[in-house]
GROMACS .gro file of C-alpha atoms in nm:
model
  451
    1UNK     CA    1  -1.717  -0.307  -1.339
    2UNK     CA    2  -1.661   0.057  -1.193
    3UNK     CA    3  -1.336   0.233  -1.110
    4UNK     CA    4  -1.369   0.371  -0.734
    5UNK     CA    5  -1.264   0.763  -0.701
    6UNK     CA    6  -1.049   0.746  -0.439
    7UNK     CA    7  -1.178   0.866  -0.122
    8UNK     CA    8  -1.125   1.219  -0.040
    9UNK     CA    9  -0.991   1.315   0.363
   10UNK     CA   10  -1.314   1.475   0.388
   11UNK     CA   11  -1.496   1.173   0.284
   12UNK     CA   12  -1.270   0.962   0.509
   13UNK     CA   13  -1.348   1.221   0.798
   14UNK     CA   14  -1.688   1.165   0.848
   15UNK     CA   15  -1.622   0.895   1.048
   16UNK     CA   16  -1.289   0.867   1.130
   17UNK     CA   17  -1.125   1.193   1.367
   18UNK     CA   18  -0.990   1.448   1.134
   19UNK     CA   19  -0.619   1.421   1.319
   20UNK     CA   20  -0.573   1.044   1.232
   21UNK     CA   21  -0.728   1.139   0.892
   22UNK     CA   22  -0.421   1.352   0.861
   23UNK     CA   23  -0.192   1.171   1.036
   24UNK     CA   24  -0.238   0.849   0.759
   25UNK     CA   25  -0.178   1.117   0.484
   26UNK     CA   26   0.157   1.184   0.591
   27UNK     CA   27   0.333   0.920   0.781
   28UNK     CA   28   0.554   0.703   0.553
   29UNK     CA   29   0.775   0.391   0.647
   30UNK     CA   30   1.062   0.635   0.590
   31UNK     CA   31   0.940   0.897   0.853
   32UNK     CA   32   0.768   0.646   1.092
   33UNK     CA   33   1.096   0.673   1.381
   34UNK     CA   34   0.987   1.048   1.423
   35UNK     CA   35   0.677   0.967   1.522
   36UNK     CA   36   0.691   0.716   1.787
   37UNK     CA   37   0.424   0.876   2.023
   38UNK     CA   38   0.162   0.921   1.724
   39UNK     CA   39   0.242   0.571   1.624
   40UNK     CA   40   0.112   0.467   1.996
   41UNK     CA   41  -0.185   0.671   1.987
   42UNK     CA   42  -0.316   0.561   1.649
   43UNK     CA   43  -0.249   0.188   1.702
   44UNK     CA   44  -0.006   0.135   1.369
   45UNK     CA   45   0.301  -0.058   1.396
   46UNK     CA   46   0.264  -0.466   1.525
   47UNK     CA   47  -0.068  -0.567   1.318
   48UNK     CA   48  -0.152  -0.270   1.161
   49UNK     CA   49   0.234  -0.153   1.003
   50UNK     CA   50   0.274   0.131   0.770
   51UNK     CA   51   0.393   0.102   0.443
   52UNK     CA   52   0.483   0.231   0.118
   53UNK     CA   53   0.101   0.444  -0.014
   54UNK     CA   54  -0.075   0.400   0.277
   55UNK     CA   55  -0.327   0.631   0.275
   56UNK     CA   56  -0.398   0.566  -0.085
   57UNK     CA   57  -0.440   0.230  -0.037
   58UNK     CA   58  -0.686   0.330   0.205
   59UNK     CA   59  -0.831   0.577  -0.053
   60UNK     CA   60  -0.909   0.321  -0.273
   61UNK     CA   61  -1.097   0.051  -0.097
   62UNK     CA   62  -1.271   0.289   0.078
   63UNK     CA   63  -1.377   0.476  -0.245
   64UNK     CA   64  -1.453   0.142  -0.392
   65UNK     CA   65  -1.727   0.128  -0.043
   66UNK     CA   66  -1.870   0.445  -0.076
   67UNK     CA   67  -1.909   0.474  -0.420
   68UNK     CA   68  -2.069   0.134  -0.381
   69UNK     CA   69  -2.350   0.302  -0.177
   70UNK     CA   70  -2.404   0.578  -0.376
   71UNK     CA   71  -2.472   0.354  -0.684
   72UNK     CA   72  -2.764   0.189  -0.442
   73UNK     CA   73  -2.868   0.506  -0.325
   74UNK     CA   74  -2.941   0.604  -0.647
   75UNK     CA   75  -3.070   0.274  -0.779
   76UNK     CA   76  -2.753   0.248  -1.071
   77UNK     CA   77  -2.765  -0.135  -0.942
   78UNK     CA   78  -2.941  -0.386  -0.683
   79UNK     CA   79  -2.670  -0.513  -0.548
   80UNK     CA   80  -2.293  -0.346  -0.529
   81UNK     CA   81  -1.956  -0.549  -0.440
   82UNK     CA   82  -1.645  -0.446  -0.344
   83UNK     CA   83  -1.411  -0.734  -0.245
   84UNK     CA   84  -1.117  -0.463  -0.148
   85UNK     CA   85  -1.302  -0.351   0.131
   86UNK     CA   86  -1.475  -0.530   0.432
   87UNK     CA   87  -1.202  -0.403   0.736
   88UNK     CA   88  -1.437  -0.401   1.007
   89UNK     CA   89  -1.172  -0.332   1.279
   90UNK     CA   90  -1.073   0.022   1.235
   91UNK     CA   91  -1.204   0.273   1.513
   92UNK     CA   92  -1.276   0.598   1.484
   93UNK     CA   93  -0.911   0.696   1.619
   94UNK     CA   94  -0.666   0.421   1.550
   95UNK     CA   95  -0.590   0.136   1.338
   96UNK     CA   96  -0.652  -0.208   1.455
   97UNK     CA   97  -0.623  -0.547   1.336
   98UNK     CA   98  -0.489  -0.469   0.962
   99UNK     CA   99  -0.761  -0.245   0.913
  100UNK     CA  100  -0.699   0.120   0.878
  101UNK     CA  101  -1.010   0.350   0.766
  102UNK     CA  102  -1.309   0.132   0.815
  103UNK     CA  103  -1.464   0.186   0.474
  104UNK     CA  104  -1.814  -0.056   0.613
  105UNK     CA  105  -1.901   0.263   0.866
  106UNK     CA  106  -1.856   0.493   0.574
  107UNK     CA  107  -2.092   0.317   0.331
  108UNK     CA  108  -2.317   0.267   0.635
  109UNK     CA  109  -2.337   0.605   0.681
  110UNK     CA  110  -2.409   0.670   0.349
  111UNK     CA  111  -2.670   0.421   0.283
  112UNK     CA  112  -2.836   0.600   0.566
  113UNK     CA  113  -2.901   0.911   0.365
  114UNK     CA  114  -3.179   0.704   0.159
  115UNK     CA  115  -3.279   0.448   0.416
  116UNK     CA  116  -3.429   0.495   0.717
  117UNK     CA  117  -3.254   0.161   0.847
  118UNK     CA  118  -2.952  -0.019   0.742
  119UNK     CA  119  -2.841  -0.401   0.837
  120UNK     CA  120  -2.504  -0.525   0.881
  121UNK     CA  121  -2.401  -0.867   0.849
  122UNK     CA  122  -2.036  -0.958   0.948
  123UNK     CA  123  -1.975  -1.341   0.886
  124UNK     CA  124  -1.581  -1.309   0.902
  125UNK     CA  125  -1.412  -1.530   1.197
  126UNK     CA  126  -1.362  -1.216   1.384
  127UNK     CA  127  -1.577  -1.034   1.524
  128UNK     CA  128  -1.690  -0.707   1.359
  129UNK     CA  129  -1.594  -0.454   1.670
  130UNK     CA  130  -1.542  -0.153   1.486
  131UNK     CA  131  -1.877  -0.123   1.317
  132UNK     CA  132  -2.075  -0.248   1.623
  133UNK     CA  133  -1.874   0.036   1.842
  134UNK     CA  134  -1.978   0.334   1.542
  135UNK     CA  135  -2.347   0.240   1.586
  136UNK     CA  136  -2.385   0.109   1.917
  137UNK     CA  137  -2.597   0.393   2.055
  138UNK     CA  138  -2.827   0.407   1.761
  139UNK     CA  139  -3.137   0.222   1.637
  140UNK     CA  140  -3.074   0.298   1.230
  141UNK     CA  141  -2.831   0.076   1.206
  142UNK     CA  142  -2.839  -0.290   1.370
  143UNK     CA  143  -2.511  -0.514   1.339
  144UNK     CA  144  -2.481  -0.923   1.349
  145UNK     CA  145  -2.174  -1.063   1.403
  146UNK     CA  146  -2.107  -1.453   1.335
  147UNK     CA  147  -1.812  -1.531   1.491
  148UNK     CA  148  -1.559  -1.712   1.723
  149UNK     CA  149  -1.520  -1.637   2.050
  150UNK     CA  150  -1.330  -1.726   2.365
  151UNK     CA  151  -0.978  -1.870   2.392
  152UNK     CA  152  -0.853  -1.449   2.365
  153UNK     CA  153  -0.903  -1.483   2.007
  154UNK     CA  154  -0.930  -1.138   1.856
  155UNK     CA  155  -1.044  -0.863   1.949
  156UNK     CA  156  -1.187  -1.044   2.229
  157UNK     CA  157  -1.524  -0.886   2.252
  158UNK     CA  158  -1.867  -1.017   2.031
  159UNK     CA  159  -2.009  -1.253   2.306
  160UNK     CA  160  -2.395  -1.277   2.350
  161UNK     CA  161  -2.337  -1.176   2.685
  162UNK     CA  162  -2.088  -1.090   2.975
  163UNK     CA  163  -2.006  -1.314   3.196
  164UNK     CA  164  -1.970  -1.067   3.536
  165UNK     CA  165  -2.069  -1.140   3.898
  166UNK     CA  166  -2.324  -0.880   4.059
  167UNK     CA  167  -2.007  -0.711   4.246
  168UNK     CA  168  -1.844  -0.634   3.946
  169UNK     CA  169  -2.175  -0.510   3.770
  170UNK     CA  170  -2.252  -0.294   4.034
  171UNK     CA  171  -1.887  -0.149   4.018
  172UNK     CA  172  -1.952  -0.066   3.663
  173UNK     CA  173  -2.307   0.120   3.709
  174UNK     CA  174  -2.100   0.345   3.961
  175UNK     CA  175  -1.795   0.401   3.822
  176UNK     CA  176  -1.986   0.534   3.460
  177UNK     CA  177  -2.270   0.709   3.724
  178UNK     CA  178  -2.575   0.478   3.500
  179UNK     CA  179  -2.918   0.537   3.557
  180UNK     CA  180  -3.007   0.160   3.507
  181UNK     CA  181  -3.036  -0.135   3.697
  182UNK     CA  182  -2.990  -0.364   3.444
  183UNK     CA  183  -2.785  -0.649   3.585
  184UNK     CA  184  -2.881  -0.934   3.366
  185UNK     CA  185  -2.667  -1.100   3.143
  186UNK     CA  186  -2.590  -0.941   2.771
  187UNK     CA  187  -2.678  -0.606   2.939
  188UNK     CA  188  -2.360  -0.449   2.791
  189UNK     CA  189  -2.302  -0.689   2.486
  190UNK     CA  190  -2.679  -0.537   2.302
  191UNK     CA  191  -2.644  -0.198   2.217
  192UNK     CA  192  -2.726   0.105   2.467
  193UNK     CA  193  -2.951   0.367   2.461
  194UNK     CA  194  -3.154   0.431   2.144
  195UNK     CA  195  -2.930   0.126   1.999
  196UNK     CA  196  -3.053  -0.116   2.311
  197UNK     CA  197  -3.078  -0.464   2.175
  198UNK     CA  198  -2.923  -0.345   1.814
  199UNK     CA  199  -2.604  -0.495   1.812
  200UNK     CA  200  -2.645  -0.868   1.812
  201UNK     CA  201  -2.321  -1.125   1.867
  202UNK     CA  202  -2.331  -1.530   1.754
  203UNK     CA  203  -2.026  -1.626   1.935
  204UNK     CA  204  -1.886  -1.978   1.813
  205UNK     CA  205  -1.657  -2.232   1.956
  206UNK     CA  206  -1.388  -2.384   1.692
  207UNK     CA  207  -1.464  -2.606   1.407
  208UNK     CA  208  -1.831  -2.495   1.326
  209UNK     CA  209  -1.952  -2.658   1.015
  210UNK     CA  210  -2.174  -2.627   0.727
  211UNK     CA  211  -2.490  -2.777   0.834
  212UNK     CA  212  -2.432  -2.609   1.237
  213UNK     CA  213  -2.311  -2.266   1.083
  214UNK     CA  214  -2.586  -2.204   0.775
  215UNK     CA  215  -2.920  -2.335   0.983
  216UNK     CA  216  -2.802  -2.103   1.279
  217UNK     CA  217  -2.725  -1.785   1.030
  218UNK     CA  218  -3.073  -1.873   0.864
  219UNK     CA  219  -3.284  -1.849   1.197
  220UNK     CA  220  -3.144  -1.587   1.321
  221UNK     CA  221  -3.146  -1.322   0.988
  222UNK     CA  222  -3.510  -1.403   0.877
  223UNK     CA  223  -3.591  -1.309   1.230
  224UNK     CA  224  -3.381  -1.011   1.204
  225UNK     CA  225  -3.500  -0.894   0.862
  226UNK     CA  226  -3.866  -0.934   0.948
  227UNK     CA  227  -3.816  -0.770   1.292
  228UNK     CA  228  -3.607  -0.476   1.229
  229UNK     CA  229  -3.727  -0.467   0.837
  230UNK     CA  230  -3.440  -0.288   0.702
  231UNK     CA  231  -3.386  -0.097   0.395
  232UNK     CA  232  -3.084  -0.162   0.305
  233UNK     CA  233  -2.824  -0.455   0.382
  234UNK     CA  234  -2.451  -0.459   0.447
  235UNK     CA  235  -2.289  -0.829   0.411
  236UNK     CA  236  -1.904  -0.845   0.530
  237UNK     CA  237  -1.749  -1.193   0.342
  238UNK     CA  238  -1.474  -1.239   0.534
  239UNK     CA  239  -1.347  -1.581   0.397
  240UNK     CA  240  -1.122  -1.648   0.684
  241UNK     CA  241  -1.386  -1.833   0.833
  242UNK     CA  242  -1.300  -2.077   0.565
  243UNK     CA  243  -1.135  -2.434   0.692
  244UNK     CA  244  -0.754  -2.404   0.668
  245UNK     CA  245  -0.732  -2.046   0.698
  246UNK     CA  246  -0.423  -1.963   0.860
  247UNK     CA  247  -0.534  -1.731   1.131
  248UNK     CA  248  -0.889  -1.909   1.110
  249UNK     CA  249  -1.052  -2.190   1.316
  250UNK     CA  250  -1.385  -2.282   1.144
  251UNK     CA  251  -1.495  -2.552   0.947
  252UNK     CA  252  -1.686  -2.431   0.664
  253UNK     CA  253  -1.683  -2.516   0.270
  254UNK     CA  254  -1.718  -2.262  -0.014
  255UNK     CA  255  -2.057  -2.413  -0.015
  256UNK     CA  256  -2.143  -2.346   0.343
  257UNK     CA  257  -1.960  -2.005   0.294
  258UNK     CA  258  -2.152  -1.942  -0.006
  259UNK     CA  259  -2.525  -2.063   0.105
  260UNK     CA  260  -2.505  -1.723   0.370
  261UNK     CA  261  -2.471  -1.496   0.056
  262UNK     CA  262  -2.696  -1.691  -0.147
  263UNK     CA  263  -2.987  -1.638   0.158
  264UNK     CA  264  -2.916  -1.252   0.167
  265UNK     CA  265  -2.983  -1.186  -0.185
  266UNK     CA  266  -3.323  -1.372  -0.133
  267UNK     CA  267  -3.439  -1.119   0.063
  268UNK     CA  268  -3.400  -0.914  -0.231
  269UNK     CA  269  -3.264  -0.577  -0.086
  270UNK     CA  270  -3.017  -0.305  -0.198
  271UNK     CA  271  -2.743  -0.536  -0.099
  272UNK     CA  272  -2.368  -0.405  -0.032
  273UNK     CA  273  -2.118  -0.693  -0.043
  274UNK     CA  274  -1.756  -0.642   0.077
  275UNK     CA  275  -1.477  -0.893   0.142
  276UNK     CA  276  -1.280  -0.896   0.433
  277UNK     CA  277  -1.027  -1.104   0.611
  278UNK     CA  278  -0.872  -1.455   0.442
  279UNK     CA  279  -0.508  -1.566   0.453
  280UNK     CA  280  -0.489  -1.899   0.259
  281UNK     CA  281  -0.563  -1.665  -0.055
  282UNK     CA  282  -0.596  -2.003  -0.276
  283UNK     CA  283  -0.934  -2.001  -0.080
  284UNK     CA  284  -0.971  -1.653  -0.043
  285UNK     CA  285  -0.978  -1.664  -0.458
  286UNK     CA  286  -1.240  -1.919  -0.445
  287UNK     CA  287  -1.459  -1.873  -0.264
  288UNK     CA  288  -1.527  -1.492  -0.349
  289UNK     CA  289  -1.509  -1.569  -0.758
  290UNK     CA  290  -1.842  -1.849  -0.629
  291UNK     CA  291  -2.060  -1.595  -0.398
  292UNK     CA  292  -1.952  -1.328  -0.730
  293UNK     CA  293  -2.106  -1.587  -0.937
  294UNK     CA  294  -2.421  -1.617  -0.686
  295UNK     CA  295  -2.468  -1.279  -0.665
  296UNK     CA  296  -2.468  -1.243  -1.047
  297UNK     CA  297  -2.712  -1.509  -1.104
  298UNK     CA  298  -2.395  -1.667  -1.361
  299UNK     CA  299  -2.346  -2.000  -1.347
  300UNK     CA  300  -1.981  -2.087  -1.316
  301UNK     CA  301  -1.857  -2.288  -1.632
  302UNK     CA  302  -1.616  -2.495  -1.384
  303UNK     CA  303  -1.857  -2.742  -1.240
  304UNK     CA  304  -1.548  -2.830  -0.981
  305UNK     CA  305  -1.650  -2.512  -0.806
  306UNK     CA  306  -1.978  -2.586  -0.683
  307UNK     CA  307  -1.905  -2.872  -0.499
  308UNK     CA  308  -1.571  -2.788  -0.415
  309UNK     CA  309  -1.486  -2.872  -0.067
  310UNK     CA  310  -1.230  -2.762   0.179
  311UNK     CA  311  -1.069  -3.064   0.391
  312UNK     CA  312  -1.212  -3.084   0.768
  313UNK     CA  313  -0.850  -3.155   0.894
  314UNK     CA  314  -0.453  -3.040   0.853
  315UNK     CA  315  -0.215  -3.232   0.828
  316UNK     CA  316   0.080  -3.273   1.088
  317UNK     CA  317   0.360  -3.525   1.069
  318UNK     CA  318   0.758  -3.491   1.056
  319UNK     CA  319   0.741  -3.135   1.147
  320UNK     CA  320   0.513  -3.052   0.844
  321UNK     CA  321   0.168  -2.869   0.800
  322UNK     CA  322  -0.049  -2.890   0.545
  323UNK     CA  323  -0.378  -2.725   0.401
  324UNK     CA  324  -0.590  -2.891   0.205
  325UNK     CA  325  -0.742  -2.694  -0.076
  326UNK     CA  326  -1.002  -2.936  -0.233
  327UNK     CA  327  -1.099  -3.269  -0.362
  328UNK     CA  328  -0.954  -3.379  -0.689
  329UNK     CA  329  -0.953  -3.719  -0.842
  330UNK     CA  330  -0.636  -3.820  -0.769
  331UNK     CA  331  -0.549  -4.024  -0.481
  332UNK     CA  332  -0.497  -3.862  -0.122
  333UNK     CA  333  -0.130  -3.918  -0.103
  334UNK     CA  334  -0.080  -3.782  -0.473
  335UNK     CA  335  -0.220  -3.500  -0.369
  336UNK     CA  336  -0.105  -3.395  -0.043
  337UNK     CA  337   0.218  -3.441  -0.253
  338UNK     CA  338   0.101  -3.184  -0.454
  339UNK     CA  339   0.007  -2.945  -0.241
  340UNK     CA  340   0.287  -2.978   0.001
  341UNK     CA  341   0.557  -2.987  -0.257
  342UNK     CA  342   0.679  -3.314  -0.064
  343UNK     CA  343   0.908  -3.562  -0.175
  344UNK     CA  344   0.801  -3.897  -0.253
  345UNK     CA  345   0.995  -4.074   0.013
  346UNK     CA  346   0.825  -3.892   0.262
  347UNK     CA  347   0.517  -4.086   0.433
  348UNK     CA  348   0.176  -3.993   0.356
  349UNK     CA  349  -0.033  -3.741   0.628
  350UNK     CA  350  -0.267  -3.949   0.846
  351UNK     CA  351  -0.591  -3.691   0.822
  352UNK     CA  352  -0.835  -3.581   1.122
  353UNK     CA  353  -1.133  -3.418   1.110
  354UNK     CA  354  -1.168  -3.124   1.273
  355UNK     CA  355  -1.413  -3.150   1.596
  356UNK     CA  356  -1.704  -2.926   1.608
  357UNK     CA  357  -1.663  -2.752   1.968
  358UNK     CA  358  -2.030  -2.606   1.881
  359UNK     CA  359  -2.293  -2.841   2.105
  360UNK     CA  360  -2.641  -2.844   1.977
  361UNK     CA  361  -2.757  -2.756   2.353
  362UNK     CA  362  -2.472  -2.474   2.321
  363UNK     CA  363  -2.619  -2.339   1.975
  364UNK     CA  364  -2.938  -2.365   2.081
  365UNK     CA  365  -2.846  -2.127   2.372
  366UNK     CA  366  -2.728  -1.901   2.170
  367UNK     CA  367  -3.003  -1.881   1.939
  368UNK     CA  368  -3.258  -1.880   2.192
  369UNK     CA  369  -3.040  -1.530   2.363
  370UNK     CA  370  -3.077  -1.372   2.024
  371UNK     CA  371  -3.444  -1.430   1.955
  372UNK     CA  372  -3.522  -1.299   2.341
  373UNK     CA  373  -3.328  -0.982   2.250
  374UNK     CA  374  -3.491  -0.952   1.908
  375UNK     CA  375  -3.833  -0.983   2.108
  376UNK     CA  376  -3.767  -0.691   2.323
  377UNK     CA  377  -3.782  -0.481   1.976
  378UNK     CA  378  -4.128  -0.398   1.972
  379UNK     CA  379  -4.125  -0.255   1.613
  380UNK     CA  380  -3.880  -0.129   1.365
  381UNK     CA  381  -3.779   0.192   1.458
  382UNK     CA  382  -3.883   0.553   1.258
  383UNK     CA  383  -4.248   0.382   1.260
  384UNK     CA  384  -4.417   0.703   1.435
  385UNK     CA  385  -4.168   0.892   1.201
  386UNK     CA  386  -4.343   0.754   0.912
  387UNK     CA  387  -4.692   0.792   1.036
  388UNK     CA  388  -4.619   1.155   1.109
  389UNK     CA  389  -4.486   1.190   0.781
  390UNK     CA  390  -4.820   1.047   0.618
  391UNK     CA  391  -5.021   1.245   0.843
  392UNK     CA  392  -4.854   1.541   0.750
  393UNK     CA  393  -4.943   1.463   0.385
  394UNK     CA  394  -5.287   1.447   0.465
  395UNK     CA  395  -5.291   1.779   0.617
  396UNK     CA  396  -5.122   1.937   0.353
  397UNK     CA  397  -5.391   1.784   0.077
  398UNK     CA  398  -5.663   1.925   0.310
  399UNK     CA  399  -5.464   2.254   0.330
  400UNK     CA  400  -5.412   2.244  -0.068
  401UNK     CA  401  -5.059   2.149   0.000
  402UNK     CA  402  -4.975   2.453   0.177
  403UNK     CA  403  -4.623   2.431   0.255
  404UNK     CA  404  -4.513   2.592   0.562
  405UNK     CA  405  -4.324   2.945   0.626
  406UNK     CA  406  -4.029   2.806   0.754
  407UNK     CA  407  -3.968   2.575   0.415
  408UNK     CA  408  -4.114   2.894   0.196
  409UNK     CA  409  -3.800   2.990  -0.075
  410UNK     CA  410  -3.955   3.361  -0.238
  411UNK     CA  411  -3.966   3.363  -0.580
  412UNK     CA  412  -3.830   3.722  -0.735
  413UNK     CA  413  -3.601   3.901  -0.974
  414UNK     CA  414  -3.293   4.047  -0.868
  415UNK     CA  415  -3.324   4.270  -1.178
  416UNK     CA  416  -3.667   4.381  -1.076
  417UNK     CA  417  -3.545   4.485  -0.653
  418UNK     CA  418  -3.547   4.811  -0.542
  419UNK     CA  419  -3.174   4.916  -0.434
  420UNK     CA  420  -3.300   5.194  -0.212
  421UNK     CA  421  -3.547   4.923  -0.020
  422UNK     CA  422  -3.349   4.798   0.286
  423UNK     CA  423  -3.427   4.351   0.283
  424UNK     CA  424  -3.497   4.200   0.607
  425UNK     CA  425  -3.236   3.965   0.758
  426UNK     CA  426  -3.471   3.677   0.709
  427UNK     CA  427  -3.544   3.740   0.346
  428UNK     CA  428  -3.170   3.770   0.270
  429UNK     CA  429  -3.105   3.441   0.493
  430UNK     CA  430  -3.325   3.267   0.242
  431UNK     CA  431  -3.122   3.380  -0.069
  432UNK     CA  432  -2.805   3.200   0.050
  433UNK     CA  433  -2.732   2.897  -0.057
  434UNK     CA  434  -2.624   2.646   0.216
  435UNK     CA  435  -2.274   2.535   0.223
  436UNK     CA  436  -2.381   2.193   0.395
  437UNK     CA  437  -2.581   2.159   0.091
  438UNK     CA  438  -2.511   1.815  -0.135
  439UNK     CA  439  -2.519   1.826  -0.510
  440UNK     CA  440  -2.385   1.618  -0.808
  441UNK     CA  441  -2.110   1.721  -1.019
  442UNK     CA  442  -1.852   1.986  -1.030
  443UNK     CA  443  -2.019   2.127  -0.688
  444UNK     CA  444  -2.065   1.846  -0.499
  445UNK     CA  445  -1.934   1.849  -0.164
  446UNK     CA  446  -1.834   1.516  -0.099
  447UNK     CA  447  -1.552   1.602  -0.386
  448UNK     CA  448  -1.366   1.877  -0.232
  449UNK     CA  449  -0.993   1.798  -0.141
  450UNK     CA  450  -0.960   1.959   0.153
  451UNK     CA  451  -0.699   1.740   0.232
   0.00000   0.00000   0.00000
């Protein structure tokens, strides 16, 4: 267990604008009626309210994220978790969705320092918009998004592909002047320019189960993984695509939940693991103390917890609603009792399973539109990068590792300099030290409170 730092504004900045950096630092429920226009611009108020410590709320999980990545960057641990962070909503200039700084872009970003190419997996019931729109135009990172779409859930975007006549694609290659004729459908749900065919959505219907949910997420990430061979891997829990989540509509168990965290750590990667969204927190609880369990290779001592299993139905009668949390060995009616706090004259719940919306024509559609995509990769990107890299080597072992002028640092004695000798610019250009420059400890950059 580590205690985060909490995240300077600088840290927080190099993603998010610098003004909405600021403008979280100061705005307070008792100050919010001053700043009605700001409110509108950044998005808080409705879903995303402000309260009492905002921005060090924000501070926190994000610190917990970054300082997550660091500790894989400099192989302190295989595999980091922070179950505070996850909010894969925020933009770069306004809040959305209960997320505020979107600490997943910021460990992204610096994973990328050590890896040439990181992998995001988002298996939340929403879809993971904020991260796909920070990397959409680049190849080092490639996001996958399981989630539901359709019905205006929210945020409304993730699907494999657009549904748009010709009209209305042509009106869009004008209106944004495009040098493309790319009409075909998914065009502008992949990724665009270097990041073309990077961003890959799995929408899903309602009540997706186990069996439908797991052999889909299996296909389609050993495809990934072997096609895009990352270096690193970024896996958003979001457990409110557990059954009887409030704001949910899946069907999953902890198992099924579990099983996608237990196939990412097989891959055996530096792994980043964050939680997300959840709001039956009973379940929320749960199912994150399992997948810690999984990813510790610990072996819960409550045997109830592996096969726990969330009910495929809620309950509905005389007004009433009712989540079921698991299977005990107690009776049905006992326990929806239990659960519901109801009185014993009331009537027991009649149950019914959720349906699974998800066709297996429908899911195979899907899957087949992801694999097509994933073919148009040819190879994982930075692959000429490399082999210039290696040929470079070669050179230099011919050359007796000559290193070249431009990365040449003089060796000499300040002591030893002539006063009266006027330097060159160049020389004295090479004697400063850079302020861009990272190092660890007291003058490490990332530390400064410039807040």
């Amino acid at each position: 267990m580590q205690r985060p730092h909490k995240a300077y504004p600088v840290e927080l900045a190099q993603f998010h604008s610098a003004d909405y950096v600021e403008f979280l630092h100061r705005i307070t429920p008792d100050t919010q009626h001053l700043f009605r226009q700001e409110l509108t611009k950044y998005n808080l108020g409705e879903d995303c309210p402000v309260f009492e410590n905002l921005f060090e709320f924000c501070q926190i999980y994000a610190g917990g994220t970054i300082d997550a990545a660091r500790r894989l960057n400099n192989q302190l641990c295989d595999i980091a978790i922070n179950w505070a962070g996850g909010l894969h909503h925020a933009k770069k200039c306004e809040a959305s969705g209960f997320c505020y700084i979107n600490d997943l872009v910021l460990g992204i970003l610096e994973l990328l320092k050590y890896h040439a190419r990181v992998l995001y997996i988002d298996i939340d019931v929403h879809h993971g918009d904020g991260v796909e729109e920070a990397f959409y135009f680049t190849d080092r990172v490639m996001t996958v998004s399981f989630h539901k779409f359709g019905d205006l859930f929210f945020p409304g975007t993730g699907d494999v592909k657009v549904l748009i006549n010709v009209f209305l694609c042509f009106l869009y290659l004008y209106l944004l002047d495009a040098n493309t004729t790319d009409l075909s459908p998914g065009a502008l749900e992949i990724g665009e320019r270097e990041g073309k065919f990077y961003a890959i959505n799995v929408p899903l219907k309602d009540g997706i189960d186990d069996t439908s949910f797991t052999r889909l997420f299996k296909t389609i990430i050993s495809k990934v993984v072997e096609t895009y061979a990352p270096g690193a891997i970024v896996l958003q829990c979001g457990a409110d695509s557990l059954a009887g989540d409030r704001l949910g509509c899946f069907n999953l168990s902890i198992d099924g939940h579990a099983e996608c965290v237990r196939f990412v750590k097989k891959f055996n990667l530096p792994l980043l693991v964050t939680g997300g969204g959840g709001y039956t927190k009973e379940n929320v609880a749960r199912c994150w103390t399992v997948e810690t369990g999984i990813l510790l290779d610990t072996e819960l001592p409550n045997a109830r917890l592996d096969t726990f299993k969330l009910s495929l139905a809620r309950a509905n009668q005389h007004g009433l609603s009712c989540e079921i949390y698991g299977l005990y060995d107690i009776d049905p009616t006992t326990f929806l009792r239990m659960v519901c706090n109801l009185p014993d004259d009331v009537l027991p719940f009649s149950l019914i399973e959720q349906e699974n919306l998800n066709s297996k024509s429908y899911l195979s559609t899907i899957k087949m539109q992801v694999l097509e995509n994933l073919r148009s990769i040819q190879h994982a990107p930075s692959v000429q990068m490399q082999e210039f890299i290696i040929l470079w080597l070669l050179i230099a072992v011919i050359y007796e590792f000559q290193v070249p002028p431009d990365f040449y640092i003089p060796e000499f004695d300040e002591d030893e300099q002539n006063p009266d000798e006027r330097m060159d610019q160049h020389t004295q250009d090479k004697q400063i030290q850079r302020d861009d420059e990272f190092y660890e400890g007291d003058n490490d950059n990332d530390h400064m409170d410039v807040g």
